[in-house]
XYZ file of C-alpha atoms in Angstrom:
351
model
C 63.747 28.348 -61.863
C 62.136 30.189 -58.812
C 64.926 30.094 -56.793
C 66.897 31.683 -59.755
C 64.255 34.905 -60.286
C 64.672 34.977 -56.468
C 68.362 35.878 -56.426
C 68.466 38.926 -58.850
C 64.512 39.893 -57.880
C 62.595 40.373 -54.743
C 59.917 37.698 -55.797
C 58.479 35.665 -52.992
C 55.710 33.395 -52.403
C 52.997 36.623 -51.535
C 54.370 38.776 -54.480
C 53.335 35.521 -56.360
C 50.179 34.596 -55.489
C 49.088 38.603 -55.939
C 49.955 38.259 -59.610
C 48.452 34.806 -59.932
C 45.214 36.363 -58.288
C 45.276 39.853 -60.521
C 45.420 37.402 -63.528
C 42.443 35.303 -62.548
C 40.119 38.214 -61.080
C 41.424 39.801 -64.840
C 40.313 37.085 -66.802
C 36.930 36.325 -65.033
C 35.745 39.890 -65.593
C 36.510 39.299 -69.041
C 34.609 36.342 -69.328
C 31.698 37.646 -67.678
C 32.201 41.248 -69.586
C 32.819 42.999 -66.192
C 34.753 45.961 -65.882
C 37.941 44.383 -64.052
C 39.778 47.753 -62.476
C 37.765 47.351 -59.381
C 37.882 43.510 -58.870
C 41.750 43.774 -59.683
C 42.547 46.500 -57.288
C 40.751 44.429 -54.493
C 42.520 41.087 -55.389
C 45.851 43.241 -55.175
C 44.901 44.973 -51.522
C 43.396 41.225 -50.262
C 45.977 39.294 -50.496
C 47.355 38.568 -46.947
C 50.131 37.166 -44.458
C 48.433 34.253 -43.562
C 45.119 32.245 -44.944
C 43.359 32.801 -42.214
C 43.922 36.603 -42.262
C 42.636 36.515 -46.018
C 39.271 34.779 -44.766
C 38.525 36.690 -41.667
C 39.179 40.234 -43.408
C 37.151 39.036 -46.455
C 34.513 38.745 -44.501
C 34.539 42.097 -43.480
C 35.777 43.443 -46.713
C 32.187 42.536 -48.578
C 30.170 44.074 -45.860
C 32.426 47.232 -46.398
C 32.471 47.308 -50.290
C 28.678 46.889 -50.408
C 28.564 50.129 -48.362
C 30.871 51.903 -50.505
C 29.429 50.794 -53.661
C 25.672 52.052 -52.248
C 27.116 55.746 -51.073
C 28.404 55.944 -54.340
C 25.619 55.065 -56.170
C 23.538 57.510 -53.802
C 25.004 60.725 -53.748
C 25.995 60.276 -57.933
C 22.258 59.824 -57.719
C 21.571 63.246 -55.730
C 24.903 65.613 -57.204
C 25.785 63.404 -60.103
C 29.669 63.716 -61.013
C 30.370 66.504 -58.879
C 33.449 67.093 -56.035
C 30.752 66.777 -53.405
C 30.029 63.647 -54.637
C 33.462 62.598 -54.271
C 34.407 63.792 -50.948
C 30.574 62.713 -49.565
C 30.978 59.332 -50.380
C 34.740 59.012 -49.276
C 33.830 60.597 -45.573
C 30.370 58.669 -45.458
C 32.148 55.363 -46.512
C 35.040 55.870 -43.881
C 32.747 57.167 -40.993
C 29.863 54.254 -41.488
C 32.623 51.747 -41.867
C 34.290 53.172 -38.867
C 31.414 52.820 -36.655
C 30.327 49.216 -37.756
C 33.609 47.951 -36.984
C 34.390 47.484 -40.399
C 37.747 49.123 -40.249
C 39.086 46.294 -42.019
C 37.746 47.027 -44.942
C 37.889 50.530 -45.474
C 40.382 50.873 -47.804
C 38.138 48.319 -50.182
C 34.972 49.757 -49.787
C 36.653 53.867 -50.487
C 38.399 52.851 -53.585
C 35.385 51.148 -54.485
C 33.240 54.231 -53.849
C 35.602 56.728 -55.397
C 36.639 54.571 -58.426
C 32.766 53.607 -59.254
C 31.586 58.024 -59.848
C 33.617 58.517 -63.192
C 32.569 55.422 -64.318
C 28.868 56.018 -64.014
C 26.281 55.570 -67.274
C 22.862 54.965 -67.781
C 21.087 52.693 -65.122
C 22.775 53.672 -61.378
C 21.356 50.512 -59.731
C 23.009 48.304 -62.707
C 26.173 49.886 -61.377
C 25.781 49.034 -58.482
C 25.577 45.681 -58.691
C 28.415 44.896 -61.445
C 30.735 47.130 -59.378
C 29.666 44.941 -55.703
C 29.997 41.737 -58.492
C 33.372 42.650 -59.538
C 34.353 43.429 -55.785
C 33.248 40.039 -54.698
C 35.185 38.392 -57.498
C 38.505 39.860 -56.738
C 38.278 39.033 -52.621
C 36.850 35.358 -53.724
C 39.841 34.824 -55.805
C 42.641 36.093 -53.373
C 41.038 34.349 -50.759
C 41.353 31.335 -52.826
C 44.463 31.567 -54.139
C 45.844 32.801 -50.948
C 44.045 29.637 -49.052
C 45.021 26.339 -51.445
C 48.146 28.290 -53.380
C 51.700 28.357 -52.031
C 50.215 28.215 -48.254
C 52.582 30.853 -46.172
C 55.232 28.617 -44.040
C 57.049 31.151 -41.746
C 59.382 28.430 -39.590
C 62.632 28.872 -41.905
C 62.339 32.848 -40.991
C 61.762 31.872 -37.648
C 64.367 29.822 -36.936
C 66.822 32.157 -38.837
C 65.404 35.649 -36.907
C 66.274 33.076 -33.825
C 69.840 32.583 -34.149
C 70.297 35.787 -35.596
C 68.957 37.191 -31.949
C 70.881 35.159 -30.215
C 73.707 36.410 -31.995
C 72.793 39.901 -31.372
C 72.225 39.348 -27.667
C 75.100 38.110 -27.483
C 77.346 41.115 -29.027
C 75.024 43.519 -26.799
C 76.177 42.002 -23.619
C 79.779 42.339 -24.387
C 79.385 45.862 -25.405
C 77.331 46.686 -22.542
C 80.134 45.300 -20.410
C 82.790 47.038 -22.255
C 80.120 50.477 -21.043
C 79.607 49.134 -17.756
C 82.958 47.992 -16.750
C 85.729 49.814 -18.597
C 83.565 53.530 -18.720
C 83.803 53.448 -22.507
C 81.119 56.673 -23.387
C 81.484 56.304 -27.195
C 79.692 52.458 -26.575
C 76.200 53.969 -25.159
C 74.961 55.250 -28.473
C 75.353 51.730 -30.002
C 74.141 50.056 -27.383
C 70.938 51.891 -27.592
C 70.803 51.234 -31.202
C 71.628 47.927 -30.955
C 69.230 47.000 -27.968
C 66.014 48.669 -29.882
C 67.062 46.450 -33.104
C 66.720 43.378 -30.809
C 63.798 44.602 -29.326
C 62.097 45.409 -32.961
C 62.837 41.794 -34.444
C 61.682 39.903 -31.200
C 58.559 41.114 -31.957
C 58.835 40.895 -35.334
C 59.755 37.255 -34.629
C 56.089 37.112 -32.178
C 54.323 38.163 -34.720
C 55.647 35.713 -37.073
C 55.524 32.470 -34.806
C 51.702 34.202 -34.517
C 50.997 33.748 -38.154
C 52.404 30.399 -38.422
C 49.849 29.078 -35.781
C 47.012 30.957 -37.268
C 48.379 29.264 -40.920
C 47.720 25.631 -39.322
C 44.523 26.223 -38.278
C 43.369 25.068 -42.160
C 46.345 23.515 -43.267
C 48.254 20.525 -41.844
C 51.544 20.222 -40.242
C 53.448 17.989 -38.796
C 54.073 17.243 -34.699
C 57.866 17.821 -35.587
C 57.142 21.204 -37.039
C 54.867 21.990 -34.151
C 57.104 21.054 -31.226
C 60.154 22.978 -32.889
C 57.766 25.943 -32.916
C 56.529 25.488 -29.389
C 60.079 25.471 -28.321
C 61.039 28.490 -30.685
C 58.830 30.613 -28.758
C 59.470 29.607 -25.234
C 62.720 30.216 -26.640
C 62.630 33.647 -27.915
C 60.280 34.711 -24.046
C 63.444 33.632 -22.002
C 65.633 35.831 -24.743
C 63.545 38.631 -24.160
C 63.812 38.774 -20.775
C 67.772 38.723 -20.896
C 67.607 41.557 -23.267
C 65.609 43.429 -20.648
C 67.964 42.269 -17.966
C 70.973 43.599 -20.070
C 69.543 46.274 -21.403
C 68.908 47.496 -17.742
C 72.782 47.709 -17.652
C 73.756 50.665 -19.940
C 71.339 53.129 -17.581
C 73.632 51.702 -14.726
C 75.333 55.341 -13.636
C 78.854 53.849 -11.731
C 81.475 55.825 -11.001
C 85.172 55.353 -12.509
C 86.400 53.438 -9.735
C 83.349 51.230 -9.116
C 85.105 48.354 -8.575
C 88.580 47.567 -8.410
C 90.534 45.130 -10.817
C 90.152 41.923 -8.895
C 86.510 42.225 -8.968
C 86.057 43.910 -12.360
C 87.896 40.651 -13.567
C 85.961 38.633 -12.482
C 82.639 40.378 -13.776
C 84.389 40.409 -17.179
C 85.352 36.875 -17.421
C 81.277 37.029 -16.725
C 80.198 38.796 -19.167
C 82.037 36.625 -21.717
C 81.190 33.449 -20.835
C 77.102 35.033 -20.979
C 78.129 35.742 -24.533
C 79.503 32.444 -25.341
C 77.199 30.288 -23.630
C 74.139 32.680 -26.273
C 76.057 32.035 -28.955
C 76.330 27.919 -28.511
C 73.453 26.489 -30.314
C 73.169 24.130 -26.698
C 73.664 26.743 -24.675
C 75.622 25.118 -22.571
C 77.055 26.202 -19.260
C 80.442 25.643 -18.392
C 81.587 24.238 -15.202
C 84.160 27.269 -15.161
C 80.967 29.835 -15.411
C 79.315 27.662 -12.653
C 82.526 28.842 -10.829
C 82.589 32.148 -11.050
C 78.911 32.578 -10.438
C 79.067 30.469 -7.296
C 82.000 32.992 -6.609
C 80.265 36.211 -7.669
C 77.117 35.051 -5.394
C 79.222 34.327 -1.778
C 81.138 37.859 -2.867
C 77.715 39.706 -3.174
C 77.093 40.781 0.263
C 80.762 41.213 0.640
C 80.888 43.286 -1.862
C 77.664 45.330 -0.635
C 79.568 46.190 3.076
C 82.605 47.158 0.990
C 81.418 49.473 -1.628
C 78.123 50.734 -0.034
C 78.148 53.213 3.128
C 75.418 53.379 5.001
C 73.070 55.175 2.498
C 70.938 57.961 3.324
C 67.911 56.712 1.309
C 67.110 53.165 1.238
C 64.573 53.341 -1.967
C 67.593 53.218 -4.377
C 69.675 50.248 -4.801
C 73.449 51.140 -5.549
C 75.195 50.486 -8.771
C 77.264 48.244 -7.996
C 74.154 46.280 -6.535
C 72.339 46.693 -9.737
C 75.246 45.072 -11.499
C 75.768 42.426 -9.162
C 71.935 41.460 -9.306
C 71.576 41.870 -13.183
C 74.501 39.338 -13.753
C 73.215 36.838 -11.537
C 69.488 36.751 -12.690
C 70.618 36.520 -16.184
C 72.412 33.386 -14.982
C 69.236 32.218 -13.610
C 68.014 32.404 -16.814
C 70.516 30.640 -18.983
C 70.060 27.626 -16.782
C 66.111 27.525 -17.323
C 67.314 28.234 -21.207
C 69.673 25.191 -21.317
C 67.639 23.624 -19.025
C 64.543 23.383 -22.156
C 67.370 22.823 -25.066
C 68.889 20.369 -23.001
C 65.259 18.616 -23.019
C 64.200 19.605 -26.614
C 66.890 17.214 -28.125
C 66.269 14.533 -25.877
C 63.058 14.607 -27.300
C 64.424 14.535 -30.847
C 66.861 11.465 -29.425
C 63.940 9.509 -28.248
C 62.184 9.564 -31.079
Protein backbone atom coordinates (compact mmCIF):
# COMPACT_ATOMS: atom_id res chain seq x y z
CA UNK A 1 0.00 0.00 0.00
CA UNK A 2 3.07 2.34 0.66
CA UNK A 3 4.64 1.75 -2.35
CA UNK A 4 1.28 2.68 -4.09
CA UNK A 5 0.84 6.36 -2.13
CA UNK A 6 4.53 6.58 -3.18
CA UNK A 7 3.93 6.64 -6.93
CA UNK A 8 1.24 9.43 -7.27
CA UNK A 9 2.69 11.31 -3.82
CA UNK A 10 6.02 12.40 -2.60
CA UNK A 11 5.64 10.32 0.72
CA UNK A 12 8.81 8.84 2.06
CA UNK A 13 10.02 7.28 5.11
CA UNK A 14 10.97 11.08 6.90
CA UNK A 15 7.66 12.69 5.62
CA UNK A 16 6.28 9.63 7.61
CA UNK A 17 7.70 9.49 10.70
CA UNK A 18 7.03 13.60 10.99
CA UNK A 19 3.33 12.85 10.84
CA UNK A 20 3.57 9.80 13.06
CA UNK A 21 5.52 12.14 15.58
CA UNK A 22 2.98 15.38 15.16
CA UNK A 23 0.23 12.78 16.04
CA UNK A 24 1.84 11.46 19.18
CA UNK A 25 3.36 14.90 20.57
CA UNK A 26 -0.69 15.92 19.61
CA UNK A 27 -2.19 13.40 21.57
CA UNK A 28 0.12 13.53 24.70
CA UNK A 29 -0.59 17.22 25.18
CA UNK A 30 -4.04 16.27 25.15
CA UNK A 31 -3.75 13.79 27.65
CA UNK A 32 -1.82 15.81 29.90
CA UNK A 33 -4.12 19.09 28.98
CA UNK A 34 -1.04 20.86 27.45
CA UNK A 35 -1.31 23.33 24.92
CA UNK A 36 0.16 21.20 21.87
CA UNK A 37 1.11 24.17 19.13
CA UNK A 38 4.50 24.42 20.64
CA UNK A 39 5.35 20.68 21.24
CA UNK A 40 3.95 20.03 17.60
CA UNK A 41 5.92 22.66 15.86
CA UNK A 42 9.14 21.21 17.56
CA UNK A 43 8.32 17.51 16.70
CA UNK A 44 7.82 18.88 13.01
CA UNK A 45 11.39 21.00 12.95
CA UNK A 46 13.22 17.77 14.97
CA UNK A 47 12.79 15.30 12.93
CA UNK A 48 16.15 14.51 11.16
CA UNK A 49 18.31 12.68 8.36
CA UNK A 50 19.73 10.28 10.46
CA UNK A 51 19.06 8.97 14.30
CA UNK A 52 21.96 10.07 15.43
CA UNK A 53 21.46 13.65 14.10
CA UNK A 54 17.96 13.61 15.98
CA UNK A 55 19.87 12.75 19.38
CA UNK A 56 22.84 14.97 19.18
CA UNK A 57 20.69 18.16 18.10
CA UNK A 58 18.11 17.26 20.81
CA UNK A 59 20.46 17.68 23.09
CA UNK A 60 21.13 21.00 22.19
CA UNK A 61 17.64 21.84 21.25
CA UNK A 62 16.43 21.64 25.22
CA UNK A 63 19.26 23.75 26.38
CA UNK A 64 18.08 26.29 23.64
CA UNK A 65 14.24 26.11 24.23
CA UNK A 66 14.73 26.54 27.99
CA UNK A 67 16.45 29.84 27.08
CA UNK A 68 13.82 30.93 24.84
CA UNK A 69 11.04 29.97 26.99
CA UNK A 70 12.87 32.12 30.11
CA UNK A 71 13.46 35.46 27.75
CA UNK A 72 10.03 35.17 27.01
CA UNK A 73 8.73 34.82 30.19
CA UNK A 74 11.14 37.81 31.28
CA UNK A 75 10.66 40.61 29.19
CA UNK A 76 6.44 39.70 29.03
CA UNK A 77 7.25 40.10 32.69
CA UNK A 78 8.98 43.71 32.30
CA UNK A 79 6.80 45.18 28.84
CA UNK A 80 4.03 42.65 28.94
CA UNK A 81 2.52 42.04 25.28
CA UNK A 82 4.25 44.73 23.67
CA UNK A 83 6.53 44.79 20.10
CA UNK A 84 9.55 45.25 22.33
CA UNK A 85 8.75 42.29 23.88
CA UNK A 86 8.70 40.52 20.74
CA UNK A 87 11.71 41.68 19.02
CA UNK A 88 13.75 41.57 22.71
CA UNK A 89 13.21 38.14 23.16
CA UNK A 90 13.77 37.06 19.42
CA UNK A 91 17.40 39.03 19.35
CA UNK A 92 18.21 37.93 23.07
CA UNK A 93 17.23 34.25 22.22
CA UNK A 94 19.34 34.27 18.89
CA UNK A 95 22.40 36.22 20.34
CA UNK A 96 22.62 33.99 23.82
CA UNK A 97 22.08 30.92 21.74
CA UNK A 98 24.64 32.12 19.34
CA UNK A 99 27.28 32.55 21.81
CA UNK A 100 26.71 29.22 23.80
CA UNK A 101 27.10 27.30 20.77
CA UNK A 102 23.67 26.47 20.69
CA UNK A 103 23.16 27.32 17.09
CA UNK A 104 21.49 24.16 16.69
CA UNK A 105 18.74 25.00 18.31
CA UNK A 106 17.86 28.34 17.53
CA UNK A 107 15.16 27.98 15.44
CA UNK A 108 13.40 25.84 18.54
CA UNK A 109 14.12 27.97 21.22
CA UNK A 110 12.79 31.55 18.86
CA UNK A 111 9.58 29.98 17.91
CA UNK A 112 9.31 28.94 21.32
CA UNK A 113 9.95 32.46 22.63
CA UNK A 114 7.84 34.27 20.09
CA UNK A 115 4.91 31.75 20.05
CA UNK A 116 4.77 31.62 24.12
CA UNK A 117 3.93 36.15 24.43
CA UNK A 118 0.29 35.97 22.93
CA UNK A 119 -0.36 33.12 24.78
CA UNK A 120 0.43 34.54 28.17
CA UNK A 121 -2.34 34.48 31.30
CA UNK A 122 -2.27 34.62 34.81
CA UNK A 123 0.83 32.97 36.55
CA UNK A 124 4.17 33.78 34.09
CA UNK A 125 6.30 31.12 35.84
CA UNK A 126 3.34 28.42 35.21
CA UNK A 127 4.02 29.34 31.61
CA UNK A 128 7.01 28.77 31.68
CA UNK A 129 7.16 25.54 32.61
CA UNK A 130 4.10 23.98 30.51
CA UNK A 131 5.57 25.76 27.46
CA UNK A 132 9.56 24.10 28.33
CA UNK A 133 7.08 20.74 29.15
CA UNK A 134 5.45 20.81 25.88
CA UNK A 135 8.93 21.58 24.15
CA UNK A 136 10.49 18.59 25.74
CA UNK A 137 7.60 16.39 24.68
CA UNK A 138 7.71 17.13 21.05
CA UNK A 139 11.88 16.63 20.76
CA UNK A 140 11.36 13.30 23.09
CA UNK A 141 8.91 11.99 20.66
CA UNK A 142 10.77 12.75 17.29
CA UNK A 143 13.75 11.57 18.77
CA UNK A 144 11.96 8.44 19.44
CA UNK A 145 10.18 7.89 16.61
CA UNK A 146 12.99 8.98 14.49
CA UNK A 147 15.43 6.42 16.57
CA UNK A 148 13.25 2.85 16.72
CA UNK A 149 10.69 3.93 13.63
CA UNK A 150 11.48 3.29 9.96
CA UNK A 151 15.43 3.72 10.79
CA UNK A 152 16.87 5.89 7.61
CA UNK A 153 18.79 3.25 5.17
CA UNK A 154 20.53 5.46 2.50
CA UNK A 155 22.56 2.42 0.47
CA UNK A 156 19.76 1.99 -2.37
CA UNK A 157 20.31 5.98 -3.07
CA UNK A 158 23.78 5.36 -2.87
CA UNK A 159 24.29 2.83 -5.07
CA UNK A 160 21.83 4.44 -7.61
CA UNK A 161 23.60 8.27 -7.30
CA UNK A 162 26.76 5.77 -8.11
CA UNK A 163 25.95 4.48 -11.39
CA UNK A 164 24.15 7.40 -12.26
CA UNK A 165 27.80 9.29 -11.87
CA UNK A 166 29.42 6.99 -13.59
CA UNK A 167 27.12 7.47 -16.28
CA UNK A 168 27.53 11.11 -16.23
CA UNK A 169 31.32 10.93 -16.19
CA UNK A 170 31.19 9.09 -18.73
CA UNK A 171 29.04 11.43 -21.26
CA UNK A 172 31.35 14.42 -19.90
CA UNK A 173 34.45 12.88 -21.23
CA UNK A 174 33.13 12.36 -24.64
CA UNK A 175 31.84 15.81 -24.83
CA UNK A 176 34.89 17.25 -23.50
CA UNK A 177 36.70 15.41 -26.27
CA UNK A 178 34.32 16.40 -28.88
CA UNK A 179 35.58 20.41 -27.23
CA UNK A 180 39.02 19.42 -27.00
CA UNK A 181 39.62 17.63 -30.16
CA UNK A 182 37.21 18.67 -32.90
CA UNK A 183 37.06 22.76 -31.58
CA UNK A 184 33.30 22.39 -31.16
CA UNK A 185 32.53 26.07 -29.10
CA UNK A 186 28.76 25.40 -28.74
CA UNK A 187 30.01 22.09 -26.31
CA UNK A 188 31.78 24.43 -23.50
CA UNK A 189 28.58 25.74 -22.02
CA UNK A 190 27.36 22.14 -21.40
CA UNK A 191 30.28 20.94 -20.32
CA UNK A 192 30.37 23.42 -17.59
CA UNK A 193 26.91 22.59 -16.72
CA UNK A 194 27.34 19.20 -16.86
CA UNK A 195 30.73 19.02 -14.85
CA UNK A 196 29.17 21.24 -11.78
CA UNK A 197 26.06 18.65 -11.79
CA UNK A 198 28.66 15.88 -11.20
CA UNK A 199 30.44 17.81 -8.89
CA UNK A 200 27.04 18.75 -6.81
CA UNK A 201 25.82 14.98 -6.52
CA UNK A 202 29.37 13.59 -5.55
CA UNK A 203 28.97 15.42 -2.67
CA UNK A 204 25.63 14.94 -2.33
CA UNK A 205 26.54 11.23 -2.57
CA UNK A 206 29.51 12.06 0.58
CA UNK A 207 27.17 13.32 2.49
CA UNK A 208 24.90 10.49 2.12
CA UNK A 209 27.46 7.51 2.54
CA UNK A 210 28.15 10.06 5.81
CA UNK A 211 24.72 9.55 7.19
CA UNK A 212 24.57 5.96 6.58
CA UNK A 213 27.67 5.41 8.88
CA UNK A 214 26.45 7.77 11.47
CA UNK A 215 22.82 5.60 11.11
CA UNK A 216 24.84 2.31 12.24
CA UNK A 217 26.29 3.66 15.02
CA UNK A 218 22.75 2.55 17.03
CA UNK A 219 21.37 0.31 14.67
CA UNK A 220 22.77 -2.94 13.22
CA UNK A 221 23.89 -3.86 9.85
CA UNK A 222 25.24 -6.37 8.24
CA UNK A 223 29.25 -6.98 7.11
CA UNK A 224 27.75 -7.32 3.48
CA UNK A 225 26.10 -3.95 3.71
CA UNK A 226 29.21 -2.51 5.26
CA UNK A 227 31.85 -3.73 2.81
CA UNK A 228 29.57 -2.64 -0.26
CA UNK A 229 29.61 0.77 1.43
CA UNK A 230 33.31 0.82 2.13
CA UNK A 231 33.83 0.08 -1.47
CA UNK A 232 31.07 2.66 -2.63
CA UNK A 233 33.09 5.34 -1.27
CA UNK A 234 36.56 4.43 -2.26
CA UNK A 235 34.63 4.22 -5.29
CA UNK A 236 33.06 7.50 -5.71
CA UNK A 237 37.12 9.29 -4.31
CA UNK A 238 38.76 7.67 -7.48
CA UNK A 239 35.52 9.15 -9.59
CA UNK A 240 36.14 12.37 -8.26
CA UNK A 241 39.42 12.66 -9.11
CA UNK A 242 38.71 11.73 -12.90
CA UNK A 243 36.13 14.37 -12.94
CA UNK A 244 38.82 16.80 -11.84
CA UNK A 245 41.22 15.31 -14.31
CA UNK A 246 38.57 15.81 -17.14
CA UNK A 247 37.22 18.65 -16.10
CA UNK A 248 40.79 20.20 -16.36
CA UNK A 249 40.28 19.56 -20.15
CA UNK A 250 37.60 22.08 -21.32
CA UNK A 251 40.05 25.16 -19.90
CA UNK A 252 42.65 23.43 -22.29
CA UNK A 253 43.12 26.66 -24.87
CA UNK A 254 44.61 24.55 -28.27
CA UNK A 255 44.74 25.93 -31.33
CA UNK A 256 42.75 24.56 -34.55
CA UNK A 257 45.48 22.59 -35.79
CA UNK A 258 46.76 21.16 -32.49
CA UNK A 259 47.31 18.01 -33.67
CA UNK A 260 47.03 16.48 -36.88
CA UNK A 261 44.60 13.52 -37.85
CA UNK A 262 46.86 10.61 -37.13
CA UNK A 263 47.30 11.71 -33.68
CA UNK A 264 43.87 13.24 -33.03
CA UNK A 265 42.72 9.58 -33.91
CA UNK A 266 44.27 8.12 -31.81
CA UNK A 267 43.33 10.47 -28.76
CA UNK A 268 39.72 9.90 -29.88
CA UNK A 269 39.67 6.24 -30.03
CA UNK A 270 40.95 7.33 -26.25
CA UNK A 271 38.54 9.14 -25.17
CA UNK A 272 35.97 6.46 -26.06
CA UNK A 273 37.27 3.62 -24.73
CA UNK A 274 37.59 6.06 -21.10
CA UNK A 275 33.87 6.30 -21.64
CA UNK A 276 33.18 2.74 -22.14
CA UNK A 277 35.42 1.25 -19.76
CA UNK A 278 33.05 4.10 -16.87
CA UNK A 279 30.18 2.88 -18.13
CA UNK A 280 30.98 -1.16 -17.61
CA UNK A 281 29.77 -2.02 -14.23
CA UNK A 282 33.60 -4.03 -14.07
CA UNK A 283 35.26 -1.47 -15.43
CA UNK A 284 37.20 -3.36 -17.33
CA UNK A 285 40.14 -2.42 -19.49
CA UNK A 286 40.54 -3.66 -22.78
CA UNK A 287 43.64 -5.09 -24.12
CA UNK A 288 43.00 -2.71 -27.25
CA UNK A 289 42.99 0.48 -24.66
CA UNK A 290 46.16 -1.09 -23.08
CA UNK A 291 47.36 -0.55 -26.72
CA UNK A 292 46.81 2.64 -27.44
CA UNK A 293 47.92 3.92 -24.09
CA UNK A 294 51.20 2.02 -24.32
CA UNK A 295 51.19 3.87 -27.79
CA UNK A 296 50.10 7.32 -26.62
CA UNK A 297 52.92 7.03 -23.72
CA UNK A 298 56.23 6.08 -26.20
CA UNK A 299 54.53 9.03 -28.61
CA UNK A 300 54.56 11.57 -25.64
CA UNK A 301 57.93 12.96 -25.84
CA UNK A 302 57.72 12.59 -29.53
CA UNK A 303 55.03 14.42 -29.67
CA UNK A 304 56.53 17.21 -27.20
CA UNK A 305 59.81 17.85 -29.83
CA UNK A 306 57.21 17.99 -32.61
CA UNK A 307 54.59 20.34 -31.52
CA UNK A 308 56.53 22.40 -28.87
CA UNK A 309 59.40 25.00 -29.94
CA UNK A 310 61.63 25.88 -27.66
CA UNK A 311 59.35 28.00 -25.36
CA UNK A 312 60.21 31.23 -24.02
CA UNK A 313 58.80 30.57 -20.51
CA UNK A 314 59.19 27.29 -18.98
CA UNK A 315 56.40 27.83 -16.04
CA UNK A 316 53.59 26.89 -18.52
CA UNK A 317 53.15 23.51 -19.83
CA UNK A 318 51.76 23.49 -23.53
CA UNK A 319 48.39 22.27 -24.54
CA UNK A 320 49.06 19.68 -26.19
CA UNK A 321 51.15 18.55 -23.03
CA UNK A 322 48.24 19.15 -20.83
CA UNK A 323 46.22 16.82 -23.00
CA UNK A 324 48.70 14.28 -23.34
CA UNK A 325 49.22 14.18 -19.42
CA UNK A 326 45.42 14.42 -18.51
CA UNK A 327 44.67 11.27 -20.70
CA UNK A 328 47.28 9.26 -19.31
CA UNK A 329 46.72 9.93 -15.51
CA UNK A 330 43.13 9.24 -15.97
CA UNK A 331 44.35 5.87 -17.24
CA UNK A 332 46.29 5.52 -14.16
CA UNK A 333 43.30 5.77 -12.49
CA UNK A 334 40.96 3.37 -14.17
CA UNK A 335 43.48 0.67 -13.46
CA UNK A 336 43.55 1.42 -9.55
CA UNK A 337 39.48 1.60 -10.21
CA UNK A 338 39.32 -1.89 -11.82
CA UNK A 339 42.03 -2.82 -9.92
CA UNK A 340 39.43 -2.56 -6.36
CA UNK A 341 36.20 -3.91 -8.48
CA UNK A 342 38.24 -6.51 -9.78
CA UNK A 343 38.94 -7.41 -5.91
CA UNK A 344 35.46 -6.44 -4.50
CA UNK A 345 33.80 -9.45 -6.33
CA UNK A 346 36.37 -11.79 -5.55
CA UNK A 347 35.44 -11.09 -2.23
CA UNK A 348 31.75 -11.68 -2.94
CA UNK A 349 33.08 -15.12 -4.89
CA UNK A 350 34.87 -16.30 -1.86
CA UNK A 351 32.34 -16.03 0.30
Amino acid sequence: MLTSIKKHFPIGGRTIKTGISVFLTALICQIFQFPAIFAVMTAIVTIEHTAADSIKKAMVRFPASAIGAFLSVSFYTAFGKSAATYALAAMLTIAICHKLKLDEGIVVATLTAIAMIPDFQGNSFESFLVRLATTSIGIIVSTGVNFFLLPPDYTDKIHNNMNRLFEKAARLNLTISEFVLDQKQNRKQRNRILYQQIIREINQTYQLIAFQREEWRYHRYSKEAFRQLHFCQKKLTYLQQMIDHVGNLQFVQLKKNAFNEEEKTLLHKIFVSIADILKDPEHVISEAHYNRIETLDDEFWHWKEEHIKKAESAEHLPPQTIVLYELLFLHRILEELQRMTHNEHKIEEDK
